[in-house]
CSV table of C-alpha atoms in Angstrom, one decimal:
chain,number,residue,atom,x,y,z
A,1,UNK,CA,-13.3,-62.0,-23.6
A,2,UNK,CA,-16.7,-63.4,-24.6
A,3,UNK,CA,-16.9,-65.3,-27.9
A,4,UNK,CA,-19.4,-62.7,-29.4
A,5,UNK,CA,-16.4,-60.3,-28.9
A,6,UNK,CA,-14.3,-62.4,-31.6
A,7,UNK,CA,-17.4,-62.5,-34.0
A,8,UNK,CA,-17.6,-59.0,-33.8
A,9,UNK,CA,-13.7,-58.5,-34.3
A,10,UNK,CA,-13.7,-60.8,-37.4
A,11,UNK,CA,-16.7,-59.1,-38.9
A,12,UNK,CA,-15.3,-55.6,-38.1
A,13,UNK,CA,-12.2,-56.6,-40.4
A,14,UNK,CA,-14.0,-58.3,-43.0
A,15,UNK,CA,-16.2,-54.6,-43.4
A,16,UNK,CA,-12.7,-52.4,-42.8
A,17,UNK,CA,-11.6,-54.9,-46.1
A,18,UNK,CA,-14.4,-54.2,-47.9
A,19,UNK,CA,-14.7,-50.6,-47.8
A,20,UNK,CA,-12.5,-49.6,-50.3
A,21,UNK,CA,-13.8,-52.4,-52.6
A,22,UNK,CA,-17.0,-51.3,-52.2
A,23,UNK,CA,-16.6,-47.3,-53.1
A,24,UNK,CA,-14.4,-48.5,-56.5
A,25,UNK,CA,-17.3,-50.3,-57.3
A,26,UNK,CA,-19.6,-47.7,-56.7
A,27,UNK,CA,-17.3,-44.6,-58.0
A,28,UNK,CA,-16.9,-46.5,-61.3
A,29,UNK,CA,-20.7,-47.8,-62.2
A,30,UNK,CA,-22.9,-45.9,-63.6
A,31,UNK,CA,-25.5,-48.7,-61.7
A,32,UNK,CA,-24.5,-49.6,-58.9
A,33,UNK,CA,-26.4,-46.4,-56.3
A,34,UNK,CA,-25.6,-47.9,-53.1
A,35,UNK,CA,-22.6,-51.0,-52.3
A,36,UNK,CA,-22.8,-52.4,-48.5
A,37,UNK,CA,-21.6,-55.1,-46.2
A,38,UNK,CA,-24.5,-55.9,-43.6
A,39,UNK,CA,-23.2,-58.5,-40.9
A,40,UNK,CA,-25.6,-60.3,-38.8
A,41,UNK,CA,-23.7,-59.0,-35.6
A,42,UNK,CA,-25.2,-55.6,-36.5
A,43,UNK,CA,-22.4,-53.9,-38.1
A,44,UNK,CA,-22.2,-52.3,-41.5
A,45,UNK,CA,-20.1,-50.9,-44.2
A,46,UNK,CA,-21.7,-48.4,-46.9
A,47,UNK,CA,-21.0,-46.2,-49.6
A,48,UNK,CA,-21.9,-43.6,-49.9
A,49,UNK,CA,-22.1,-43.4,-46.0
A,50,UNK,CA,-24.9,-43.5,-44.5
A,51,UNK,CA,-25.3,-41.9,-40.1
A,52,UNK,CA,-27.0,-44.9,-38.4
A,53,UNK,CA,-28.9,-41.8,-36.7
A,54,UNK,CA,-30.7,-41.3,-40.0
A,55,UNK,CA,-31.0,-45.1,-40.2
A,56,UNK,CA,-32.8,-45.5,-36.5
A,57,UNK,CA,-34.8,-42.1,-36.9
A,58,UNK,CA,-35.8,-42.9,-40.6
A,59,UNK,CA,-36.0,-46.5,-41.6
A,60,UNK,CA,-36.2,-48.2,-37.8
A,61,UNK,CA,-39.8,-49.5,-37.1
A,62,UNK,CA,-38.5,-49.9,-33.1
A,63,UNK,CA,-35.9,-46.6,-32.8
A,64,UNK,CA,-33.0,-49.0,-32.8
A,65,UNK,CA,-30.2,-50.2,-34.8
A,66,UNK,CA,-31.4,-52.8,-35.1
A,67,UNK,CA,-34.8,-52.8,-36.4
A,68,UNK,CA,-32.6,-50.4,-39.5
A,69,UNK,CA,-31.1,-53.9,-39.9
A,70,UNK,CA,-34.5,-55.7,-40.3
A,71,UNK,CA,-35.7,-53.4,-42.0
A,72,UNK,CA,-33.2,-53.6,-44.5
A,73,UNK,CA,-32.9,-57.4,-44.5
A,74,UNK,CA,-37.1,-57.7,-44.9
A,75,UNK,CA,-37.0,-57.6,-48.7
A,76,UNK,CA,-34.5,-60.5,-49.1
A,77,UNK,CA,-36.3,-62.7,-46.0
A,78,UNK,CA,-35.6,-66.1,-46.4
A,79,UNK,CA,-33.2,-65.6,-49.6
A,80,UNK,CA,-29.9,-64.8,-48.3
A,81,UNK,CA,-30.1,-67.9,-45.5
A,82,UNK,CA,-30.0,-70.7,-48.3
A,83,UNK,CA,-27.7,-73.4,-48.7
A,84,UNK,CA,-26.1,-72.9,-51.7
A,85,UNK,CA,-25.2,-69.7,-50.9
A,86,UNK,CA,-26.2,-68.4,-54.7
A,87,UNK,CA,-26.4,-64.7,-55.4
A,88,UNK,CA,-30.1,-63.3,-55.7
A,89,UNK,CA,-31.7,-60.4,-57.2
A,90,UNK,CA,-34.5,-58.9,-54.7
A,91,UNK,CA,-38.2,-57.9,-55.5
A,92,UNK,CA,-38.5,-54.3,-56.3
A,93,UNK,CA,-39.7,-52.5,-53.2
A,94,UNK,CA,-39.6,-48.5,-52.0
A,95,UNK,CA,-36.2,-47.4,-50.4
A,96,UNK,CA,-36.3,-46.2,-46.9
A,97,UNK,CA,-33.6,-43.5,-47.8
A,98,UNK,CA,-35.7,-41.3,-50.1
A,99,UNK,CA,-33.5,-43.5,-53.3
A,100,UNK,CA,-37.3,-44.8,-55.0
A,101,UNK,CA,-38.2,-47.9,-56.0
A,102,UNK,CA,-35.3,-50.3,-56.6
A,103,UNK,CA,-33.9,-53.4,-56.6
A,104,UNK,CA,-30.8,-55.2,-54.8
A,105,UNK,CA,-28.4,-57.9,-55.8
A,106,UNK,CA,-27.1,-59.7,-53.0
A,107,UNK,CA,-24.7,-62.3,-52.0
A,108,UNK,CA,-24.8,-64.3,-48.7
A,109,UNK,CA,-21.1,-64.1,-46.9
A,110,UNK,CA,-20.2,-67.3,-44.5
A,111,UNK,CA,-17.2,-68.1,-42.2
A,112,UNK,CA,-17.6,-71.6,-42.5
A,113,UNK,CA,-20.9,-73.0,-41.3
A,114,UNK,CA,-21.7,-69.7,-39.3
A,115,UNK,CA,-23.8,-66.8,-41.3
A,116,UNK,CA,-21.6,-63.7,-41.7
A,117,UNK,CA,-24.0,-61.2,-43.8
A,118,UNK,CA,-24.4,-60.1,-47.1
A,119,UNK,CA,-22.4,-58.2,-49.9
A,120,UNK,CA,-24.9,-55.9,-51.7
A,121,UNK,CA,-25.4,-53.6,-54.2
A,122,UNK,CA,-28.9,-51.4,-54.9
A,123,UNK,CA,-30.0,-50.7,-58.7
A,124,UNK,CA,-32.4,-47.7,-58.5
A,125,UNK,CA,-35.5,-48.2,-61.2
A,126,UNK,CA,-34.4,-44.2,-62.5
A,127,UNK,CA,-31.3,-46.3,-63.7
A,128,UNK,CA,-33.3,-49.2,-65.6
A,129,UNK,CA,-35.7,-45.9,-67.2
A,130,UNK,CA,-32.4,-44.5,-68.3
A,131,UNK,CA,-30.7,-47.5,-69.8
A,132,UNK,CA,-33.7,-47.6,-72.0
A,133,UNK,CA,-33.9,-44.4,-73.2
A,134,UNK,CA,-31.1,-45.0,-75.5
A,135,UNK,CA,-33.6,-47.0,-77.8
A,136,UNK,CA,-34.4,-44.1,-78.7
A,137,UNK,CA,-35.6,-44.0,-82.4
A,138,UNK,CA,-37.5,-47.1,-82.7
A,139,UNK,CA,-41.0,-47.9,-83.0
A,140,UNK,CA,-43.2,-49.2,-80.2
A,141,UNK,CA,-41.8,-49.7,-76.3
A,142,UNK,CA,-39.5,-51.5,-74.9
A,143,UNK,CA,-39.9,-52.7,-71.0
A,144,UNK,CA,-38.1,-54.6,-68.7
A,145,UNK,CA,-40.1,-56.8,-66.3
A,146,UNK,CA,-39.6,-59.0,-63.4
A,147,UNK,CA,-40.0,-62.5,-63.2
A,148,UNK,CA,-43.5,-61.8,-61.0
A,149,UNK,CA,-44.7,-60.0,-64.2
A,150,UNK,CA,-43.6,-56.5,-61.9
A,151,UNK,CA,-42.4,-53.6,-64.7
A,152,UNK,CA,-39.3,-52.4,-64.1
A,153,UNK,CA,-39.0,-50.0,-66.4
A,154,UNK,CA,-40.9,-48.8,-69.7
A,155,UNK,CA,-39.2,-46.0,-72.2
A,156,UNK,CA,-43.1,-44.7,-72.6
A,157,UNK,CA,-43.2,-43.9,-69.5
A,158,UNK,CA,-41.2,-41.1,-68.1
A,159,UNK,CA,-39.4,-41.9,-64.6
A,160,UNK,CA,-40.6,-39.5,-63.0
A,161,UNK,CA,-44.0,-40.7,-63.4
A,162,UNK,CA,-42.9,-44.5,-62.5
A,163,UNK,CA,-41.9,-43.0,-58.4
A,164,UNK,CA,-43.9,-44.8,-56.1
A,165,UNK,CA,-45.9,-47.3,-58.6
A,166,UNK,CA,-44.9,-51.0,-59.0
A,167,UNK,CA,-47.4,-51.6,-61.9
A,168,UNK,CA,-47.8,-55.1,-63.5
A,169,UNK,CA,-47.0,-56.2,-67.2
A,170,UNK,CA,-50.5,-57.4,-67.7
A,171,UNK,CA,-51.7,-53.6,-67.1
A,172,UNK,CA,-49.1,-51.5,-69.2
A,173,UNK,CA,-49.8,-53.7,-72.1
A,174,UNK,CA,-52.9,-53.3,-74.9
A,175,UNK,CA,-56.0,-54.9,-74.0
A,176,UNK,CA,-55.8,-57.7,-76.6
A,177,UNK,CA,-52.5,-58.6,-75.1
A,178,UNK,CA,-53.1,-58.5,-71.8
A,179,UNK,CA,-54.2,-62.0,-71.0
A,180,UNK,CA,-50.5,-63.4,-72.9
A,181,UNK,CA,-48.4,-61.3,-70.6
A,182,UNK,CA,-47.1,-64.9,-68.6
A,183,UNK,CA,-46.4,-65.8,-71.7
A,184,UNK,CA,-44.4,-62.9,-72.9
A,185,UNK,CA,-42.2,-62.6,-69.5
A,186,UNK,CA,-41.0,-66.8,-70.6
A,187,UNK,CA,-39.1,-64.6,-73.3
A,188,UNK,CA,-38.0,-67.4,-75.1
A,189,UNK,CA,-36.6,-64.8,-77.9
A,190,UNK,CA,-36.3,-67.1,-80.8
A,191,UNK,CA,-38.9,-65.0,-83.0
A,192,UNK,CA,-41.2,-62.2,-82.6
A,193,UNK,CA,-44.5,-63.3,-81.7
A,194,UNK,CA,-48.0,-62.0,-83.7
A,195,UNK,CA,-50.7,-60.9,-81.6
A,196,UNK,CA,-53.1,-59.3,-83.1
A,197,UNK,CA,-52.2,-56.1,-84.0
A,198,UNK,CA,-48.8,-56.3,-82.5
A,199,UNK,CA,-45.7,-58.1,-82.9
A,200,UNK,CA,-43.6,-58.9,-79.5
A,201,UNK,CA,-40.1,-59.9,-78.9
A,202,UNK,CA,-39.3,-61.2,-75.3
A,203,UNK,CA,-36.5,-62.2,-74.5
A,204,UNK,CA,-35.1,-63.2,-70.8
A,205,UNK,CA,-32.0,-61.6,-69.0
A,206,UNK,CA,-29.2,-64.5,-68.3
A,207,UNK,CA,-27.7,-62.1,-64.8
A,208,UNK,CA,-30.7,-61.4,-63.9
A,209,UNK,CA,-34.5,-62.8,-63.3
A,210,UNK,CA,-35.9,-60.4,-65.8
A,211,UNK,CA,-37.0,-59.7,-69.4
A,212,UNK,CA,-36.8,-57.7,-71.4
A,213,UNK,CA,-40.0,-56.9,-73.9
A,214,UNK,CA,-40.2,-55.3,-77.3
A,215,UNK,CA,-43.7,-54.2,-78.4
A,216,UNK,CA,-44.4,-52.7,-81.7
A,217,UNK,CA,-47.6,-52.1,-83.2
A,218,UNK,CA,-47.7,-53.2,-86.7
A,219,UNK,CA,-48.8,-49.8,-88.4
A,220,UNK,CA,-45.5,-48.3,-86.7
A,221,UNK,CA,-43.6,-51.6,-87.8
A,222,UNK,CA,-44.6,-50.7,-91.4
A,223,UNK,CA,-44.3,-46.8,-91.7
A,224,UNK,CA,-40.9,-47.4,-89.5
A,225,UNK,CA,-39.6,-50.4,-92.4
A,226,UNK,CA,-40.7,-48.0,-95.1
A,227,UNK,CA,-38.8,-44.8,-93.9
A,228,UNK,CA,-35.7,-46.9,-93.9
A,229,UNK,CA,-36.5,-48.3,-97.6
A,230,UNK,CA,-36.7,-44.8,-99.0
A,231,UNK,CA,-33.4,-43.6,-96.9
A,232,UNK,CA,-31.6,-46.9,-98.3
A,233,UNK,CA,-32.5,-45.5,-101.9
A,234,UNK,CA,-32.1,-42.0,-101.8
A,235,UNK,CA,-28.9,-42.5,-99.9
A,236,UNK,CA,-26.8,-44.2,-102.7
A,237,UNK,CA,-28.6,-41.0,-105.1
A,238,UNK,CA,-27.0,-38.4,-103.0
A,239,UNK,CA,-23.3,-40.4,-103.1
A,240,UNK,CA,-23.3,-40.1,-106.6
A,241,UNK,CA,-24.5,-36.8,-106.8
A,242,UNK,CA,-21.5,-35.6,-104.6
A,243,UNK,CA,-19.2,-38.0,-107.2
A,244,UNK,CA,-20.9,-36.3,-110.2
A,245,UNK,CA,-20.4,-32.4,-108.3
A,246,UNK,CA,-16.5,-33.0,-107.3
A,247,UNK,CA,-16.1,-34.6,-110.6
A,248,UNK,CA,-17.4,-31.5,-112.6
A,249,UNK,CA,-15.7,-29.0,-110.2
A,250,UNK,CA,-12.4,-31.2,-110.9
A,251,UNK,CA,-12.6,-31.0,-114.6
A,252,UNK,CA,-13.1,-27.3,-115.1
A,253,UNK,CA,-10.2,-27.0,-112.4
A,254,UNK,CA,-7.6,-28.7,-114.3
A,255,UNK,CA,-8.7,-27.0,-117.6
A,256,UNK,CA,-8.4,-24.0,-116.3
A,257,UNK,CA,-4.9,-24.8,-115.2
């Protein structure tokens, strides 16, 4: 047997080990859209499956397997090869599969000194739109950026509107602010910032390169700090309204009795 025939072998167990690792992972994240095992010796593992037919006929620049596989390695070129084998989060950049823009976290797998392949995991943009929806209720935006100043996501605009563009902080933010956005993705987050007629809070994301921005415009900052005044003080009014009504209804109660 040829030595390439015992690279194979090992990297065929490794991916028939992974497997199942890889579709918990994926069957109980609400992130995680794609988990795979790519070995350099051109053999996979995926979930949710995916037919290397579709793969050659779809994503292949050359109608082979693989130029799928370059294809799929081109947006981490250079990344996954490095000698401290550290994890890394990918640019964004339009799946191949009909998924959208996403992103991929990836982690470089050796057998000793030789280059196994990577343990991924994709992170559609729909996801990052969704997770921000649930700041829902404040005033202003809130976006999530790269570290290239790329936006990620931006709960004023609506996903499906995002598909297919890769805009840049710079242009989603106000004129007057647009020249400050390297200095807003540094995200320091120990204060907001004033900028004009805007107050920012940026603050950067430890597990991954991003940041995350809160922009509010201070007219919306005001009228949102004054709704809550008025609901602090009318709220204690209505408790003792209710006191003073189950009070009343108590006293004619018993003297009825």
């Amino acid at each position: 047997p040829r030595e390439d025939d015992g690279v194979f072998m090992r990297d065929l167990s490794v991916a028939a080990s992974l497997l199942p690792l890889l579709k918990v992972s994926c069957d109980t994240s609400e992130t995680m859209k794609n988990c795979y095992f790519f070995a350099n010796s051109l053999l996979s593992a995926n979930y949710p499956s995916v037919d290397p037919r579709m793969l050659v006929e779809h994503v292949s620049t050359d109608g082979t397997l693989k130029g799928a596989f370059d294809v799929f390695y081109r947006p981490q070129e250079g990344r996954y090869l490095n000698r401290s084998r550290d994890s890394y989060w990918t640019d964004v950049y339009l799946d191949r599969t009909g998924l959208g823009l996403m992103v991929t976290h990836a982690t470089p797998l050796y057998d000793g000194e030789r280059f196994v392949g990577i343990i991924a995991v994709d992170v559609t943009l729909g996801y990052l739109e969704h997770f921000l929806s649930g700041f829902g209720g404040l005033p202003g935006r809130v976006l999530i950026t790269s570290d290239r100043g790329r936006v990620l996501a931006d709960s004023a605009v609506q996903p499906d509107a995002a598909v297919g563009e890769m805009a840049m902080l710079g242009d989603r933010l106000p004129p007057p602010l647009r020249v400050e956005w390297r200095e807003i993705i540094r995200g320091k987050g120990d204060e907001f910032l004033r900028l004009g007629d805007h107050h920012v809070y940026s603050r950067t994301i430890e597990a991954a390169p991003w940041t995350m921005v809160y922009l509010v415009d201070n007219g919306d900052l005001s009228g949102f700090l004054f709704l809550n005044r008025v609901a602090l003080a009318v709220g204690p009014v209505h408790l003792m309204s209710l006191f003073l009504l189950i009070s009343f209804f108590f006293f004619f109660f018993f003297q009825a009795e």
